mmCIF file of C-alpha atoms in Angstrom:
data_model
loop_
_atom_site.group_PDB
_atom_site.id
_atom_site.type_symbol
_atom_site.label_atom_id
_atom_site.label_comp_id
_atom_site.label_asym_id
_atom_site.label_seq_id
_atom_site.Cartn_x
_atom_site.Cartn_y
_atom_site.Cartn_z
ATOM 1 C CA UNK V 1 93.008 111.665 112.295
ATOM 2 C CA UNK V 2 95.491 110.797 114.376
ATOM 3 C CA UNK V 3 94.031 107.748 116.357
ATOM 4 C CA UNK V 4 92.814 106.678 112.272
ATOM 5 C CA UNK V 5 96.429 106.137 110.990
ATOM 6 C CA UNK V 6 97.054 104.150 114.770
ATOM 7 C CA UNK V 7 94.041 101.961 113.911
ATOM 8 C CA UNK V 8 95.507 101.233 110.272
ATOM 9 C CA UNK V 9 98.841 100.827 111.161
ATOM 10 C CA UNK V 10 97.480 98.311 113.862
ATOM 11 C CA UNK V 11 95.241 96.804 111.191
ATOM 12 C CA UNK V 12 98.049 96.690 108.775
ATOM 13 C CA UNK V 13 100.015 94.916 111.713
ATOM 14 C CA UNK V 14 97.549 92.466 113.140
ATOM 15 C CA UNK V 15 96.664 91.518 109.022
ATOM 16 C CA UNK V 16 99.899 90.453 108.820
ATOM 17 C CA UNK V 17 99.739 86.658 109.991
ATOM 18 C CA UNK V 18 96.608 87.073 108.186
ATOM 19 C CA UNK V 19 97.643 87.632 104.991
ATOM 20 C CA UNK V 20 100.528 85.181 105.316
ATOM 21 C CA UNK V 21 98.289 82.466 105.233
ATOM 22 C CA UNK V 22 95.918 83.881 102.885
ATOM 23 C CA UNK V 23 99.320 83.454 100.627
ATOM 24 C CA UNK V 24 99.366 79.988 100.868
ATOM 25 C CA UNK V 25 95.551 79.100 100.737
ATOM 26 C CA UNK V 26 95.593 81.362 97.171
ATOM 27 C CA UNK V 27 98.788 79.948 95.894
ATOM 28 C CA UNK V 28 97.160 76.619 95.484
ATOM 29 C CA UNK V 29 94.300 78.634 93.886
ATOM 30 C CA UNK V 30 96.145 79.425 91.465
ATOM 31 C CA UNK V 31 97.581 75.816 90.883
ATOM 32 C CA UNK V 32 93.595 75.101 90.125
ATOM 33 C CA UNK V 33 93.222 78.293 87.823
ATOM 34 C CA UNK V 34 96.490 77.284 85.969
ATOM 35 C CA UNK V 35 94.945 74.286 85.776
ATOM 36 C CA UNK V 36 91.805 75.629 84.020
ATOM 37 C CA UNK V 37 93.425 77.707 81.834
ATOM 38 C CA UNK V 38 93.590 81.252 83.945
ATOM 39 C CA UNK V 39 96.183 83.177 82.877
ATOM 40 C CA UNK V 40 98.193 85.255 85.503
ATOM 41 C CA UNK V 41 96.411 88.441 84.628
ATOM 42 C CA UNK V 42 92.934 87.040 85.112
ATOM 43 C CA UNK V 43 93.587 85.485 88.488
ATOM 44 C CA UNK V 44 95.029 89.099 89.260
ATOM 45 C CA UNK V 45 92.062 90.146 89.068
ATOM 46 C CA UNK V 46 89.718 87.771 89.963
ATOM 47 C CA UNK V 47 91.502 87.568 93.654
ATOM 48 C CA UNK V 48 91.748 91.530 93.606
ATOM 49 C CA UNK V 49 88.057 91.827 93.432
ATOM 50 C CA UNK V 50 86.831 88.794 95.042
ATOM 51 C CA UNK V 51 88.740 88.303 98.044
ATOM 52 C CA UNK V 52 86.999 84.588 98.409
ATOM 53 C CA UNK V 53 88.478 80.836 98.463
ATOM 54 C CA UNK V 54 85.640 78.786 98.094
ATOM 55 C CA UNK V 55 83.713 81.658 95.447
ATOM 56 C CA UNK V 56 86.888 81.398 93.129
ATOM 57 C CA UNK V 57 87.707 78.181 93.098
ATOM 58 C CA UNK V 58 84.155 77.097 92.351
ATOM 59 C CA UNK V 59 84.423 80.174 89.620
ATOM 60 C CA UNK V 60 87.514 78.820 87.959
ATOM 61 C CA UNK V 61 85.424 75.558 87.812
ATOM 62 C CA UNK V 62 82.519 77.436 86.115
ATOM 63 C CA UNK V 63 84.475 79.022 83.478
ATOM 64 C CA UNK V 64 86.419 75.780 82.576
ATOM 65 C CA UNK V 65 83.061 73.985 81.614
ATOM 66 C CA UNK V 66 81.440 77.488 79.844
ATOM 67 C CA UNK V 67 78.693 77.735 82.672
ATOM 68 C CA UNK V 68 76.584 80.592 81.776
ATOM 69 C CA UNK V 69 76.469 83.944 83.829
ATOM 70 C CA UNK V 70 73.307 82.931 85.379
ATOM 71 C CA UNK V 71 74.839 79.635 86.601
ATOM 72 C CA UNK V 72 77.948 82.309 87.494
ATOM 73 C CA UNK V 73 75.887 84.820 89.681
ATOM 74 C CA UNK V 74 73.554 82.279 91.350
ATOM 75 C CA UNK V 75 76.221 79.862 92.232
ATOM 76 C CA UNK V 76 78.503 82.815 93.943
ATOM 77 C CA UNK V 77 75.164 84.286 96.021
ATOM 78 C CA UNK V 78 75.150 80.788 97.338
ATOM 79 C CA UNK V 79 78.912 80.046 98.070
ATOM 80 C CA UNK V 80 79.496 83.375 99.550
ATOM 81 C CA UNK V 81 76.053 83.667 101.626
ATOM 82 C CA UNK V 82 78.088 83.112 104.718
ATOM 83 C CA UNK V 83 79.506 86.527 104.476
ATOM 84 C CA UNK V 84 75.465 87.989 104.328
ATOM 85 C CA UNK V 85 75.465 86.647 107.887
ATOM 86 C CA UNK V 86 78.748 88.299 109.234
ATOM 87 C CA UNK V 87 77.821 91.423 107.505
ATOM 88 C CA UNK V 88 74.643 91.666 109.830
ATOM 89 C CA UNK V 89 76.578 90.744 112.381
ATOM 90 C CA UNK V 90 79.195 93.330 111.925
ATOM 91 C CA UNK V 91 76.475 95.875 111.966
ATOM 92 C CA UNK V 92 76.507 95.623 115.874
ATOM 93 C CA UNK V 93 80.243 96.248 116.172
ATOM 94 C CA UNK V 94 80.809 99.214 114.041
ATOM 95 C CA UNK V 95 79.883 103.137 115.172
ATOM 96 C CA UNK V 96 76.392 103.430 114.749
ATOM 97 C CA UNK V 97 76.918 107.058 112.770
ATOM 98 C CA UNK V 98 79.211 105.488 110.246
ATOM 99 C CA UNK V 99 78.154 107.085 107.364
ATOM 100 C CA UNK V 100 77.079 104.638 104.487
ATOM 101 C CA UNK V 101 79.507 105.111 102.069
ATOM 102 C CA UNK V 102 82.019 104.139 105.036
ATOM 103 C CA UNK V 103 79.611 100.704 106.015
ATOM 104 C CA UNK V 104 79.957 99.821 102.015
ATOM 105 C CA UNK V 105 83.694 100.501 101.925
ATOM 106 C CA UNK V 106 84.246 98.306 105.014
ATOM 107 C CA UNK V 107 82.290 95.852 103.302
ATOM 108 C CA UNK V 108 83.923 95.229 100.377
ATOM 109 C CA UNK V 109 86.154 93.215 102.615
ATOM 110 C CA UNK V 110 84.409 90.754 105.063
ATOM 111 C CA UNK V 111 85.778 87.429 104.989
ATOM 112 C CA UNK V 112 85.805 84.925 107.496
ATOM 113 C CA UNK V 113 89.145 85.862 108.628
ATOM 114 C CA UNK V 114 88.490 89.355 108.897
ATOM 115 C CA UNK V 115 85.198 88.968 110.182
ATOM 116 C CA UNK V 116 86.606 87.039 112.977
ATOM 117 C CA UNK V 117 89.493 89.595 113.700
ATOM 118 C CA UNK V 118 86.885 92.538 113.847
ATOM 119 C CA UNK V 119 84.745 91.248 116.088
ATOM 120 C CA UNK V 120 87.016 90.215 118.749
ATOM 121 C CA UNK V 121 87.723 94.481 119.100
ATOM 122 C CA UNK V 122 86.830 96.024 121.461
ATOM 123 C CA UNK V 123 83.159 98.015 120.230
ATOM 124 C CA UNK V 124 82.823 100.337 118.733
ATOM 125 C CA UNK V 125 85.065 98.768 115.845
ATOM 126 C CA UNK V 126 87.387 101.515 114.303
ATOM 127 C CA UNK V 127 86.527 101.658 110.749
ATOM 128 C CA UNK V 128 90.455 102.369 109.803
ATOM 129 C CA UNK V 129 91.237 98.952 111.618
ATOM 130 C CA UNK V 130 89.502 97.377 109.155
ATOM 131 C CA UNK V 131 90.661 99.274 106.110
ATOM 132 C CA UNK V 132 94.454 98.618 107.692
ATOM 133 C CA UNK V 133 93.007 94.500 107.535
ATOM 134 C CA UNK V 134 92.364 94.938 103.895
ATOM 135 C CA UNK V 135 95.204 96.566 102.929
ATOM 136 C CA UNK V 136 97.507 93.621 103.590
ATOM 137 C CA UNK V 137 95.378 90.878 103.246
ATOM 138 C CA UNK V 138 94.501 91.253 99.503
ATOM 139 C CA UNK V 139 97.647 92.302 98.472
ATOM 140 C CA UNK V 140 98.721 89.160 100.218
ATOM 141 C CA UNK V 141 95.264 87.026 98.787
ATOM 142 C CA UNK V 142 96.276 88.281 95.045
ATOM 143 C CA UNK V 143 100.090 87.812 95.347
ATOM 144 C CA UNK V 144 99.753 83.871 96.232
ATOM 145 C CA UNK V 145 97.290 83.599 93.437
ATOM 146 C CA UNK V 146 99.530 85.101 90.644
ATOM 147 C CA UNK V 147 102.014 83.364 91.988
ATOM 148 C CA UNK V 148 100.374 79.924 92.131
ATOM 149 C CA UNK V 149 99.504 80.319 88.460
ATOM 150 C CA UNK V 150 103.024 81.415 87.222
ATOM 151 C CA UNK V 151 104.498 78.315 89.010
ATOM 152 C CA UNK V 152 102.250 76.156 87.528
ATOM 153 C CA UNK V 153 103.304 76.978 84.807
ATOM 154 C CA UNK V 154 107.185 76.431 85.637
ATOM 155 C CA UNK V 155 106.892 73.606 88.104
ATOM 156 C CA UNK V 156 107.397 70.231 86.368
ATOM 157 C CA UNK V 157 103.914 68.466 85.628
ATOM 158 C CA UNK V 158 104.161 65.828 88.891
ATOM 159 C CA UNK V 159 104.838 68.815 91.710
ATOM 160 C CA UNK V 160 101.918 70.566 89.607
ATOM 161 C CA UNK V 161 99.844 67.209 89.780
ATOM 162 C CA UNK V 162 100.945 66.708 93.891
ATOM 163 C CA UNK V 163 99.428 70.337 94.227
ATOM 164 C CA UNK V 164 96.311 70.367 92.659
ATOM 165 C CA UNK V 165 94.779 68.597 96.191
ATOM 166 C CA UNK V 166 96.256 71.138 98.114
ATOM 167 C CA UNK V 167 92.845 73.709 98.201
ATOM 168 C CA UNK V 168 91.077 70.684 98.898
ATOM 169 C CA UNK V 169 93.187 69.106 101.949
ATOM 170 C CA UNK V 170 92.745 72.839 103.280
ATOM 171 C CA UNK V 171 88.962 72.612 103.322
ATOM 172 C CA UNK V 172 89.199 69.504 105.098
ATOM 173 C CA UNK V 173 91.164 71.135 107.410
ATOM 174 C CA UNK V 174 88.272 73.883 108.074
ATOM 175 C CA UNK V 175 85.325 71.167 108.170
ATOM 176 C CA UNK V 176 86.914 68.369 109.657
ATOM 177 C CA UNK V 177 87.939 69.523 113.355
ATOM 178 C CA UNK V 178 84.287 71.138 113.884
ATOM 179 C CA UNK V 179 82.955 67.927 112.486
ATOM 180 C CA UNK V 180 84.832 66.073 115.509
ATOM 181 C CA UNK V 181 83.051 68.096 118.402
ATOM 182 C CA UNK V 182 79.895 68.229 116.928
ATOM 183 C CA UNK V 183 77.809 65.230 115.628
ATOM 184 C CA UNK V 184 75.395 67.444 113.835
ATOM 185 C CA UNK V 185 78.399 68.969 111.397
ATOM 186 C CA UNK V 186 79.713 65.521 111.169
ATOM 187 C CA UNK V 187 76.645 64.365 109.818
ATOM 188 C CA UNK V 188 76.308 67.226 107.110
ATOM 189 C CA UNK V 189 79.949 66.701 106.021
ATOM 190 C CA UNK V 190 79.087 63.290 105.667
ATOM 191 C CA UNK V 191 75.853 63.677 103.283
ATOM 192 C CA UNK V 192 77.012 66.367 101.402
ATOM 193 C CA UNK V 193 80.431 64.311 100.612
ATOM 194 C CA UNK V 194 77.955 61.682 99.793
ATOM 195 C CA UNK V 195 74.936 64.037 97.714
ATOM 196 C CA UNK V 196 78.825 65.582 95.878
ATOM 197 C CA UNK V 197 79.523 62.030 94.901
ATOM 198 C CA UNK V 198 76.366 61.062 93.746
ATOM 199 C CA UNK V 199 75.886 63.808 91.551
ATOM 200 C CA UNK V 200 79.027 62.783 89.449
ATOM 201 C CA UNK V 201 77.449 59.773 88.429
ATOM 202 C CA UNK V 202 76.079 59.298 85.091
ATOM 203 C CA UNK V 203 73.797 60.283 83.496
ATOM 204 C CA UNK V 204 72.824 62.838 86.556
ATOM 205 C CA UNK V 205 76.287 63.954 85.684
ATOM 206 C CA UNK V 206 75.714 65.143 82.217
ATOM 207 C CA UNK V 207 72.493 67.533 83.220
ATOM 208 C CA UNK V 208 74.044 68.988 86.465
ATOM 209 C CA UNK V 209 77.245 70.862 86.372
ATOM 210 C CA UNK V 210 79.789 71.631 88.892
ATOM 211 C CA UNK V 211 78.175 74.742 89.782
ATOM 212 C CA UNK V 212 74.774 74.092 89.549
ATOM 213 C CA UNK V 213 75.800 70.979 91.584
ATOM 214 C CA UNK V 214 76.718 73.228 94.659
ATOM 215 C CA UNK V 215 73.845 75.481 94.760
ATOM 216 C CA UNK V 216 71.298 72.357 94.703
ATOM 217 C CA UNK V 217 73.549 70.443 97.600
ATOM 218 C CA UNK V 218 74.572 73.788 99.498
ATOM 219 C CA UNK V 219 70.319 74.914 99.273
ATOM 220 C CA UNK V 220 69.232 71.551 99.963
ATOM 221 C CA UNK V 221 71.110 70.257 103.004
ATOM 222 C CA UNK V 222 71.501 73.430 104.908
ATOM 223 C CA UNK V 223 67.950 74.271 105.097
ATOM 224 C CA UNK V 224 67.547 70.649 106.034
ATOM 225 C CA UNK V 225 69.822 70.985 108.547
ATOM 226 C CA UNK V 226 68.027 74.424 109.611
ATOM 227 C CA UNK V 227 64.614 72.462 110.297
ATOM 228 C CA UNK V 228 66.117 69.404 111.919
ATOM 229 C CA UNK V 229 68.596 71.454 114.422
ATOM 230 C CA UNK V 230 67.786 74.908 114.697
ATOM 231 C CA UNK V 231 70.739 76.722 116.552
ATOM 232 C CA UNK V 232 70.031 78.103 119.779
ATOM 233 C CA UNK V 233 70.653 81.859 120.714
ATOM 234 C CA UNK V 234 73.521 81.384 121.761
ATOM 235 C CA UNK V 235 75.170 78.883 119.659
ATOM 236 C CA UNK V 236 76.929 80.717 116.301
ATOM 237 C CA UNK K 1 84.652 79.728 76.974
ATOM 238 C CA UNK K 2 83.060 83.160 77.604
ATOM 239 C CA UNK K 3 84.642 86.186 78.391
ATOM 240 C CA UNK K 4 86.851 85.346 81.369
ATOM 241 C CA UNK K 5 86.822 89.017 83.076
ATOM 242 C CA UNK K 6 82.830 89.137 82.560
ATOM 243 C CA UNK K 7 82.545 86.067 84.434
ATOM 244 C CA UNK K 8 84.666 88.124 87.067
ATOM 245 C CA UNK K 9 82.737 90.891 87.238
ATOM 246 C CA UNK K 10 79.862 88.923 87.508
ATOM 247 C CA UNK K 11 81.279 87.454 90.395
ATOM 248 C CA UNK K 12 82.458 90.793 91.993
ATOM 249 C CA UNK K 13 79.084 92.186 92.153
ATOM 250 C CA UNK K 14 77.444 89.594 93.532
ATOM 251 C CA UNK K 15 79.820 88.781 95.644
ATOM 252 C CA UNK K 16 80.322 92.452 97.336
ATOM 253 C CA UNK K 17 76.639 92.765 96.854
ATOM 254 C CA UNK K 18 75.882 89.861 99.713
ATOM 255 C CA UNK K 19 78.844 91.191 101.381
ATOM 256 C CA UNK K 20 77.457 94.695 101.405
ATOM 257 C CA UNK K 21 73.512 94.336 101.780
ATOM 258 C CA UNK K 22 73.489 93.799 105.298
ATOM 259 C CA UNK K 23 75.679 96.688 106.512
ATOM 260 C CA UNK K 24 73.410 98.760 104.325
ATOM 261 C CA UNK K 25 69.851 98.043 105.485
ATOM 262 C CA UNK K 26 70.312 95.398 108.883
ATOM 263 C CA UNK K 27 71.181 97.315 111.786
ATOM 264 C CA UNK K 28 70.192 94.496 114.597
ATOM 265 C CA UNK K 29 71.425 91.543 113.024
ATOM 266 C CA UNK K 30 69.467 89.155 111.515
ATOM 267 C CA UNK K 31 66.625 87.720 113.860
ATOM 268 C CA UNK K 32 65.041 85.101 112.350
ATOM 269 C CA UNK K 33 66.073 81.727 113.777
ATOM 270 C CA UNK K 34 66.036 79.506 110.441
ATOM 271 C CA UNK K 35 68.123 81.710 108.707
ATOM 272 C CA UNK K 36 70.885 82.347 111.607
ATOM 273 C CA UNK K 37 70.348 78.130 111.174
ATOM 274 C CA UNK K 38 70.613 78.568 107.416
ATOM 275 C CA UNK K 39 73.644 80.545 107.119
ATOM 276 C CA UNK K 40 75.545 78.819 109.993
ATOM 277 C CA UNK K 41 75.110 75.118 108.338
ATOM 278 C CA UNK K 42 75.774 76.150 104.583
ATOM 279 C CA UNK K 43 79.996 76.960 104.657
ATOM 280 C CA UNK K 44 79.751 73.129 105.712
ATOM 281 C CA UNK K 45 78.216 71.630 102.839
ATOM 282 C CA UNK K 46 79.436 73.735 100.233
ATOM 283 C CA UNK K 47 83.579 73.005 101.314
ATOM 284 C CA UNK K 48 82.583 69.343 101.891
ATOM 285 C CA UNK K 49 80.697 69.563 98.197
ATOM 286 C CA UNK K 50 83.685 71.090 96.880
ATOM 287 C CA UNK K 51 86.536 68.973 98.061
ATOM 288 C CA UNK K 52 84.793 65.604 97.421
ATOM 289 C CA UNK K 53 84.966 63.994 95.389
ATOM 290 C CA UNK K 54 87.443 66.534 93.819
ATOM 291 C CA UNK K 55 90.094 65.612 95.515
ATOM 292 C CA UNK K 56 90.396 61.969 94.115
ATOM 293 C CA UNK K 57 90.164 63.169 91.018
ATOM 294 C CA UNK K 58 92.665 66.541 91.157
ATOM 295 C CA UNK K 59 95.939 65.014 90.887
ATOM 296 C CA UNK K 60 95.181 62.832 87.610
ATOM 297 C CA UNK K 61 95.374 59.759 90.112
ATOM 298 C CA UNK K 62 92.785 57.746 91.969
ATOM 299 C CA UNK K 63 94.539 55.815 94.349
ATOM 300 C CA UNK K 64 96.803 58.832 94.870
ATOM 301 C CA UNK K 65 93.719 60.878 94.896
ATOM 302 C CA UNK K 66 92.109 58.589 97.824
ATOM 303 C CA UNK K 67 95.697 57.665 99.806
ATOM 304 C CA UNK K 68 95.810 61.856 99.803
ATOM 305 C CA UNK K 69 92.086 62.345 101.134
ATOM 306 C CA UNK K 70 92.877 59.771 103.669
ATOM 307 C CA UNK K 71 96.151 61.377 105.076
ATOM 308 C CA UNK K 72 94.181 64.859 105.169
ATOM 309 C CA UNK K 73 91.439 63.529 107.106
ATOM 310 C CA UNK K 74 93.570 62.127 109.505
ATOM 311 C CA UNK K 75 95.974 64.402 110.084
ATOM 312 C CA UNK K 76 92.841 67.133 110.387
ATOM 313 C CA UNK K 77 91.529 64.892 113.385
ATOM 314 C CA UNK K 78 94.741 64.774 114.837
ATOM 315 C CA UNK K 79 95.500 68.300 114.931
ATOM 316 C CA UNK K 80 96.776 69.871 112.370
ATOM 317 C CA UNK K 81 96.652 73.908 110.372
ATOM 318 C CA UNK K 82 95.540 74.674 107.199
ATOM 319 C CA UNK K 83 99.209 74.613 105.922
ATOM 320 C CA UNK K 84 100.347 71.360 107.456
ATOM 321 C CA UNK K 85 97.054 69.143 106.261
ATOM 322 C CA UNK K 86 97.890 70.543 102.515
ATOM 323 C CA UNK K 87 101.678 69.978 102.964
ATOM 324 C CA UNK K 88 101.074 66.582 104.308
ATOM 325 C CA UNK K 89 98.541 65.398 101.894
ATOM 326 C CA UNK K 90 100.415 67.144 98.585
ATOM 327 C CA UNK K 91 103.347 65.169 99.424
ATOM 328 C CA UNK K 92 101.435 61.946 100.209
ATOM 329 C CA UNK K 93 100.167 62.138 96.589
ATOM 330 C CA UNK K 94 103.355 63.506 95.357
ATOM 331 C CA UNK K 95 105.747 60.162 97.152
ATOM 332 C CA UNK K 96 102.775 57.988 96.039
ATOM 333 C CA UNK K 97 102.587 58.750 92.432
ATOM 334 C CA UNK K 98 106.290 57.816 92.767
ATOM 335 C CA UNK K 99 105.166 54.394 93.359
ATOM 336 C CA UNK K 100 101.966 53.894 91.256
#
């Protein structure tokens, strides 16, 4: 056991700049859930349990317009699909005799973050690395997320106005740098900014929510994308 | 509005479920080409999806709203982390709605 507390307490330490970021991305997640009405409690546990920007913030949309659980559950498979393909990819990196209660513990935490910090270990990935990840990223996740809601709350309404584009200027920041060196993602950006705007328009608007919105666009133009430019092997 | 925590626990099951599936029955990865495709394209669309045209609306302000998309952009092209693009654009809306 000794080598498994080493791993965690290296996890623990390399999840550290990790989690301080995770802070600030769910801090203005909660400026959105405060927003729609979350209460502190609720994005507690929402960001406990979910560990997910994109899945909760498309969530907190859901439950402000009274989407249904079906809209719920389908939207969320299609947000968080990404994760289905580090998952498999994970696979590769971690002991081949990890039992499978230990594969569905360590998976209860893939995000891109940690997905991106466990495969650049060396192989066989220590399973107590990644439990070491986890336990100070979603501490750190659900902290900014209470936090973002009870300062809502306090902030005067103009700061709260100023950061309600905050969890959007951060997905810019993920898309739009890829988008530079590669015309291909600049090109999806581009259509799926404009497919996003069209579908606000009326009267499209008032059959098509938010959420149902996504999974047609997300469905649509990344299978598109599939056909026109498959990736090669070694392109990921 | 439905029961907040069972839309939660809707979305925690699902959620963990994708999450989970592969390190349960994929041991090789996953080989077909489409789907690598697929899966590689869709974080993409669904952040670009997302953010616009969200973030002309969030703030209660359209011209803030598109002055604050603008600065984001640009300051994502010119080099910037996640932190500094959101500080950057929040207080471009923020000194705007001063003026407007």
């Amino acid at each position: 056991m000794g080598t498994g507390l080493s791993s965690y307490t290296r996890g623990i330490r390399d999840g550290l700049p990790i989690a301080i970021g995770y802070f600030a991305v769910s801090f203005s997640l909660g400026i959105l859930m405060r927003n729609s009405g979350l209460d502190p409690l609720q994005g507690l546990v929402m960001s406990l349990v979910n560990n997910t920007s994109a899945g909760e913030a498309a969530a907190v949309g859901i439950i402000a317009d009274g989407g249904s659980y079906l809209e719920m559950a389908i939207n969320q498979a299609v947000i968080n699909i990404r994760y289905f393909l580090m998952s498999a990819a994970l696979c590769v990196h971690l002991d081949p005799g990890l039992s499978l209660g230990r594969r569905m513990l360590v998976g209860f935490d893939v995000t891109d973050e940690i997905f991106a910090t466990l495969i650049g270990q060396k192989q066989p990935v220590s399973e107590y690395f990644a439990y070491g990840l986890a336990s100070i990223t979603i501490p750190g996740w659900a902290a900014g997320t209470v936090l973002g809601i009870v300062f809502g709350d306090i902030l005067p309404a103009d700061i709260v106005s100023a950061l309600s584009v905050a969890l959007y200027a951060m997905f810019i920041a993920v898309v739009i740098p890829p988008a530079r060196k590669d015309g291909r993602i600049l090109a999806i950006v581009l259509v799926s900014m404009l497919g996003s705007w069209l579908f606000t328009l009326e009267p499209i608007a008032s059959y098509i929510s938010e959420g149902v919105k996504i999974i047609i666009l997300t469905l649509v133009i990344s299978a598109l994308a599939a056909v026109i430019w498959p990736l090669k092997e070694d392109e990921e | 509005m439905k029961n907040v925590y069972i839309h939660i626990l809707v979305m925690a099951v699902v959620t963990y479920l994708v999450r989970v599936i592969p390190l349960i029955f994929f041991h090789g990865g996953i080989r077909s080409a489409f789907f690598r495709s697929f899966l590689h394209y869709v974080p993409y669309v669904t952040l670009s999806v997302m953010t616009f045209p969200a973030i002309i609306t969030a703030s209660g302000s359209y011209v803030c709203g598109v002055i604050g998309f603008a600065v984001a952009v640009i300051v994502s092209l010119v080099k910037g982390s996640l932190p500094l693009v959101a500080a950057c654009c929040c207080l471009t809306v923020y000194i705007s709605s001063l003026f407007i």
